[in-house]
Amino acid sequence: DIIRMRMNPLLHAMATDDEYLYPLSQFRKRIAYANAFGTDFVVPVGTGVFLHKNSDFIHTLKKNELNQSFSMLVGVFTTENLYTDGYHTSSKTKNIIDDENSQDELLNMSIRLDSLGWTKKVFDVRKTLPSIPSPKSVISGIIRPLFNGNQMEERLRSKDLLDIFSTGNSLVFPAGHNMIVALSKNNFHSVLNKGGRPIMDHLALEIINNVLEIQD
């Protein structure tokens, strides 16, 4: 990521400059989808939902949006919108980026994007990919409620989520990049990636519901 960014400064600018962030902030909702557990070689979870190993940006787990009948969706998280004045000068955002990490370009990108306010959805497509089971267990028991006073929703830092969702409990062929969008450019790919169709159905329903909310 850092090599591509330095070869193309536009990537950094699009995640940090108000010229690009302000138009993005004008959308009613910002939703990002990503594959978890090392199943996406092209866009790993840290890139897909812009998590960072040094970011303390709070993500709130929306347990009510998780459905046991749709086991591929393993996490729904939201970040607070701190971009309310049209300029990226929020004191809260500045406080999150401390002096020690101020030169970390990827960290700055992650925090500034997070501060727009997002819904992030993380999917597990391991059952649809060839894999070799491993005794290591990752996610079970890791997501625990972190209560603060009367707060009743779970809150995790960006770096916590990166740790939870970056590795899995099996060795899988990392072909989730095409799977998550159910790529069907020909018959071969249609069969190969059919396991991702429930995710695209979920996205389609989400888009329809959002449109209906706007009309109301």
CSV table of C-alpha atoms in Angstrom, one decimal:
chain,number,residue,atom,x,y,z
A,1,ASP,CA,0.0,0.0,0.0
A,2,ILE,CA,2.7,2.5,1.0
A,3,ILE,CA,4.7,1.8,-2.2
A,4,ARG,CA,1.6,2.3,-4.4
A,5,MET,CA,0.8,5.5,-2.5
A,6,ARG,CA,4.2,7.0,-3.0
A,7,MET,CA,4.2,6.1,-6.7
A,8,ASN,CA,0.8,7.8,-7.0
A,9,PRO,CA,0.4,10.8,-4.6
A,10,LEU,CA,-3.2,11.1,-5.7
A,11,LEU,CA,-4.1,8.1,-3.5
A,12,HIS,CA,-2.9,10.0,-0.4
A,13,ALA,CA,-4.6,13.2,-1.5
A,14,MET,CA,-7.9,11.5,-2.0
A,15,ALA,CA,-7.9,10.2,1.6
A,16,THR,CA,-6.6,13.4,3.3
A,17,ASP,CA,-7.4,16.5,1.3
A,18,ASP,CA,-10.7,18.4,1.7
A,19,GLU,CA,-10.9,18.7,-2.1
A,20,TYR,CA,-11.8,15.0,-2.1
A,21,LEU,CA,-13.2,14.4,1.4
A,22,TYR,CA,-15.8,17.2,1.3
A,23,PRO,CA,-17.7,15.7,-1.7
A,24,LEU,CA,-17.6,12.3,0.0
A,25,SER,CA,-18.9,13.8,3.2
A,26,GLN,CA,-22.0,15.0,1.3
A,27,PHE,CA,-23.4,11.5,0.9
A,28,ARG,CA,-26.1,10.6,3.4
A,29,LYS,CA,-24.4,7.3,4.0
A,30,ARG,CA,-20.9,5.8,3.4
A,31,ILE,CA,-20.7,2.0,3.4
A,32,ALA,CA,-17.6,-0.1,2.9
A,33,TYR,CA,-17.5,-3.9,2.4
A,34,ALA,CA,-14.4,-6.1,3.0
A,35,ASN,CA,-13.4,-9.7,3.2
A,36,ALA,CA,-11.9,-11.0,6.5
A,37,PHE,CA,-9.5,-13.6,7.6
A,38,GLY,CA,-6.9,-13.4,4.8
A,39,THR,CA,-9.3,-14.4,2.0
A,40,ASP,CA,-8.6,-11.4,-0.2
A,41,PHE,CA,-5.1,-11.1,-1.6
A,42,VAL,CA,-5.9,-8.0,-3.7
A,43,VAL,CA,-7.7,-5.9,-1.1
A,44,PRO,CA,-7.1,-7.2,2.5
A,45,VAL,CA,-9.5,-6.2,5.2
A,46,GLY,CA,-7.2,-3.4,6.5
A,47,THR,CA,-7.3,-1.8,3.1
A,48,GLY,CA,-11.0,-2.6,2.3
A,49,VAL,CA,-12.3,-0.8,5.5
A,50,PHE,CA,-9.2,1.3,6.1
A,51,LEU,CA,-8.1,-0.1,9.5
A,52,HIS,CA,-4.6,0.7,10.9
A,53,LYS,CA,-2.4,-1.1,13.4
A,54,ASN,CA,-1.8,2.2,15.3
A,55,SER,CA,-5.3,3.7,15.1
A,56,ASP,CA,-7.4,4.1,18.2
A,57,PHE,CA,-10.4,5.4,16.2
A,58,ILE,CA,-13.5,3.9,17.9
A,59,HIS,CA,-15.7,1.6,15.9
A,60,THR,CA,-19.1,0.7,17.4
A,61,LEU,CA,-20.4,-2.9,16.9
A,62,LYS,CA,-24.0,-2.9,15.7
A,63,LYS,CA,-25.1,-6.3,17.1
A,64,ASN,CA,-28.7,-5.8,16.0
A,65,GLU,CA,-27.6,-5.9,12.3
A,66,LEU,CA,-26.0,-9.3,12.6
A,67,ASN,CA,-28.2,-12.1,11.5
A,68,GLN,CA,-27.5,-15.7,12.4
A,69,SER,CA,-29.2,-16.8,9.2
A,70,PHE,CA,-26.6,-14.8,7.2
A,71,SER,CA,-23.4,-16.2,8.7
A,72,MET,CA,-21.2,-14.7,6.1
A,73,LEU,CA,-21.7,-11.2,7.6
A,74,VAL,CA,-19.4,-11.4,10.7
A,75,GLY,CA,-19.2,-7.7,11.7
A,76,VAL,CA,-21.0,-4.4,11.2
A,77,PHE,CA,-19.3,-1.4,12.7
A,78,THR,CA,-19.9,2.4,12.5
A,79,THR,CA,-17.6,5.3,13.1
A,80,GLU,CA,-18.6,8.7,14.3
A,81,ASN,CA,-18.9,11.5,11.8
A,82,LEU,CA,-16.5,14.3,12.9
A,83,TYR,CA,-16.6,16.1,9.6
A,84,THR,CA,-19.5,18.4,10.4
A,85,ASP,CA,-18.1,21.8,9.5
A,86,GLY,CA,-17.1,21.0,5.9
A,87,TYR,CA,-13.5,21.2,6.7
A,88,HIS,CA,-11.2,18.6,8.1
A,89,THR,CA,-10.2,20.6,11.1
A,90,SER,CA,-12.1,18.7,13.8
A,91,SER,CA,-10.2,19.0,17.2
A,92,LYS,CA,-11.3,15.4,17.9
A,93,THR,CA,-9.6,14.2,14.7
A,94,LYS,CA,-6.5,16.1,15.5
A,95,ASN,CA,-6.3,14.7,19.0
A,96,ILE,CA,-6.5,11.1,17.6
A,97,ILE,CA,-3.4,11.7,15.5
A,98,ASP,CA,-0.7,12.3,18.1
A,99,ASP,CA,2.6,13.9,17.4
A,100,GLU,CA,4.5,10.5,17.5
A,101,ASN,CA,2.4,9.2,14.6
A,102,SER,CA,1.7,12.4,12.7
A,103,GLN,CA,4.2,11.4,9.9
A,104,ASP,CA,2.5,8.0,9.4
A,105,GLU,CA,0.8,8.6,6.1
A,106,LEU,CA,-1.3,5.5,6.1
A,107,LEU,CA,-2.5,6.2,9.7
A,108,ASN,CA,-3.5,9.7,8.7
A,109,MET,CA,-5.4,8.3,5.7
A,110,SER,CA,-7.2,5.8,7.9
A,111,ILE,CA,-8.2,8.3,10.6
A,112,ARG,CA,-9.3,11.0,8.2
A,113,LEU,CA,-11.5,8.6,6.2
A,114,ASP,CA,-12.9,7.1,9.5
A,115,SER,CA,-13.8,10.6,10.7
A,116,LEU,CA,-16.3,11.0,7.8
A,117,GLY,CA,-18.6,8.5,9.5
A,118,TRP,CA,-18.9,5.1,8.0
A,119,THR,CA,-20.8,1.8,8.2
A,120,LYS,CA,-18.3,-1.0,7.7
A,121,LYS,CA,-19.4,-4.5,6.9
A,122,VAL,CA,-17.0,-7.5,7.2
A,123,PHE,CA,-17.6,-10.8,5.5
A,124,ASP,CA,-16.3,-14.3,5.9
A,125,VAL,CA,-16.1,-16.2,2.6
A,126,ARG,CA,-13.8,-19.0,3.8
A,127,LYS,CA,-16.5,-21.7,3.4
A,128,THR,CA,-16.8,-20.8,-0.3
A,129,LEU,CA,-13.0,-21.1,-0.9
A,130,PRO,CA,-10.6,-24.1,-1.0
A,131,SER,CA,-8.9,-24.4,2.5
A,132,ILE,CA,-6.8,-26.4,4.8
A,133,PRO,CA,-8.1,-26.4,8.4
A,134,SER,CA,-5.7,-25.0,11.1
A,135,PRO,CA,-6.1,-25.5,14.9
A,136,LYS,CA,-5.7,-21.8,15.5
A,137,SER,CA,-8.9,-20.1,16.5
A,138,VAL,CA,-9.2,-16.3,15.9
A,139,ILE,CA,-12.5,-14.7,16.2
A,140,SER,CA,-14.3,-16.9,18.8
A,141,GLY,CA,-14.4,-15.1,22.1
A,142,ILE,CA,-12.4,-12.1,21.0
A,143,ILE,CA,-15.1,-9.6,20.4
A,144,ARG,CA,-16.1,-8.7,24.0
A,145,PRO,CA,-18.3,-5.9,25.3
A,146,LEU,CA,-16.3,-2.9,26.5
A,147,PHE,CA,-18.7,-0.9,28.6
A,148,ASN,CA,-18.2,2.7,29.7
A,149,GLY,CA,-20.7,3.8,32.2
A,150,ASN,CA,-24.2,3.5,30.8
A,151,GLN,CA,-22.9,2.7,27.3
A,152,MET,CA,-24.6,-0.5,26.1
A,153,GLU,CA,-22.9,-1.0,22.7
A,154,GLU,CA,-19.5,-2.6,22.1
A,155,ARG,CA,-16.7,-0.3,21.1
A,156,LEU,CA,-13.4,-1.4,19.6
A,157,ARG,CA,-10.5,0.5,18.2
A,158,SER,CA,-9.4,0.3,14.5
A,159,LYS,CA,-6.3,-1.6,15.5
A,160,ASP,CA,-8.4,-4.1,17.5
A,161,LEU,CA,-10.5,-4.9,14.4
A,162,LEU,CA,-7.4,-5.2,12.3
A,163,ASP,CA,-6.0,-7.8,14.7
A,164,ILE,CA,-9.3,-9.7,14.9
A,165,PHE,CA,-10.1,-9.9,11.1
A,166,SER,CA,-6.6,-10.1,9.5
A,167,THR,CA,-5.9,-13.8,10.1
A,168,GLY,CA,-8.2,-16.8,10.2
A,169,ASN,CA,-8.2,-20.3,11.6
A,170,SER,CA,-7.5,-22.0,8.3
A,171,LEU,CA,-5.3,-21.7,5.3
A,172,VAL,CA,-7.5,-20.6,2.4
A,173,PHE,CA,-6.9,-19.8,-1.2
A,174,PRO,CA,-7.2,-15.9,-1.1
A,175,ALA,CA,-9.6,-15.6,-4.0
A,176,GLY,CA,-12.2,-13.6,-2.1
A,177,HIS,CA,-11.7,-10.5,-4.1
A,178,ASN,CA,-13.9,-11.8,-7.0
A,179,MET,CA,-16.0,-13.9,-4.6
A,180,ILE,CA,-17.4,-10.9,-2.6
A,181,VAL,CA,-18.8,-9.4,-5.8
A,182,ALA,CA,-19.9,-12.7,-7.3
A,183,LEU,CA,-17.9,-11.9,-10.4
A,184,SER,CA,-19.7,-13.6,-13.4
A,185,LYS,CA,-18.0,-12.3,-16.5
A,186,ASN,CA,-18.3,-15.7,-18.1
A,187,ASN,CA,-19.7,-19.2,-17.2
A,188,PHE,CA,-16.5,-20.3,-15.5
A,189,HIS,CA,-16.4,-17.3,-13.2
A,190,SER,CA,-20.1,-17.5,-12.6
A,191,VAL,CA,-19.7,-21.0,-11.2
A,192,LEU,CA,-16.5,-20.3,-9.4
A,193,ASN,CA,-17.8,-17.2,-7.6
A,194,LYS,CA,-21.4,-18.2,-7.0
A,195,GLY,CA,-20.7,-18.4,-3.2
A,196,GLY,CA,-20.6,-14.6,-3.1
A,197,ARG,CA,-24.2,-14.1,-4.4
A,198,PRO,CA,-25.7,-13.8,-0.9
A,199,ILE,CA,-23.4,-10.8,-0.3
A,200,MET,CA,-24.5,-9.1,-3.5
A,201,ASP,CA,-28.1,-9.9,-2.6
A,202,HIS,CA,-27.5,-8.2,0.8
A,203,LEU,CA,-26.0,-5.2,-1.0
A,204,ALA,CA,-28.9,-4.9,-3.4
A,205,LEU,CA,-31.4,-5.0,-0.5
A,206,GLU,CA,-29.4,-2.4,1.4
A,207,ILE,CA,-29.4,-0.1,-1.6
A,208,ILE,CA,-33.1,-0.5,-2.1
A,209,ASN,CA,-33.8,0.2,1.6
A,210,ASN,CA,-31.6,3.3,1.5
A,211,VAL,CA,-33.4,4.6,-1.5
A,212,LEU,CA,-36.8,4.0,0.1
A,213,GLU,CA,-35.6,5.9,3.3
A,214,ILE,CA,-34.6,8.9,1.2
A,215,GLN,CA,-38.0,8.9,-0.6
A,216,ASP,CA,-39.8,8.8,2.8
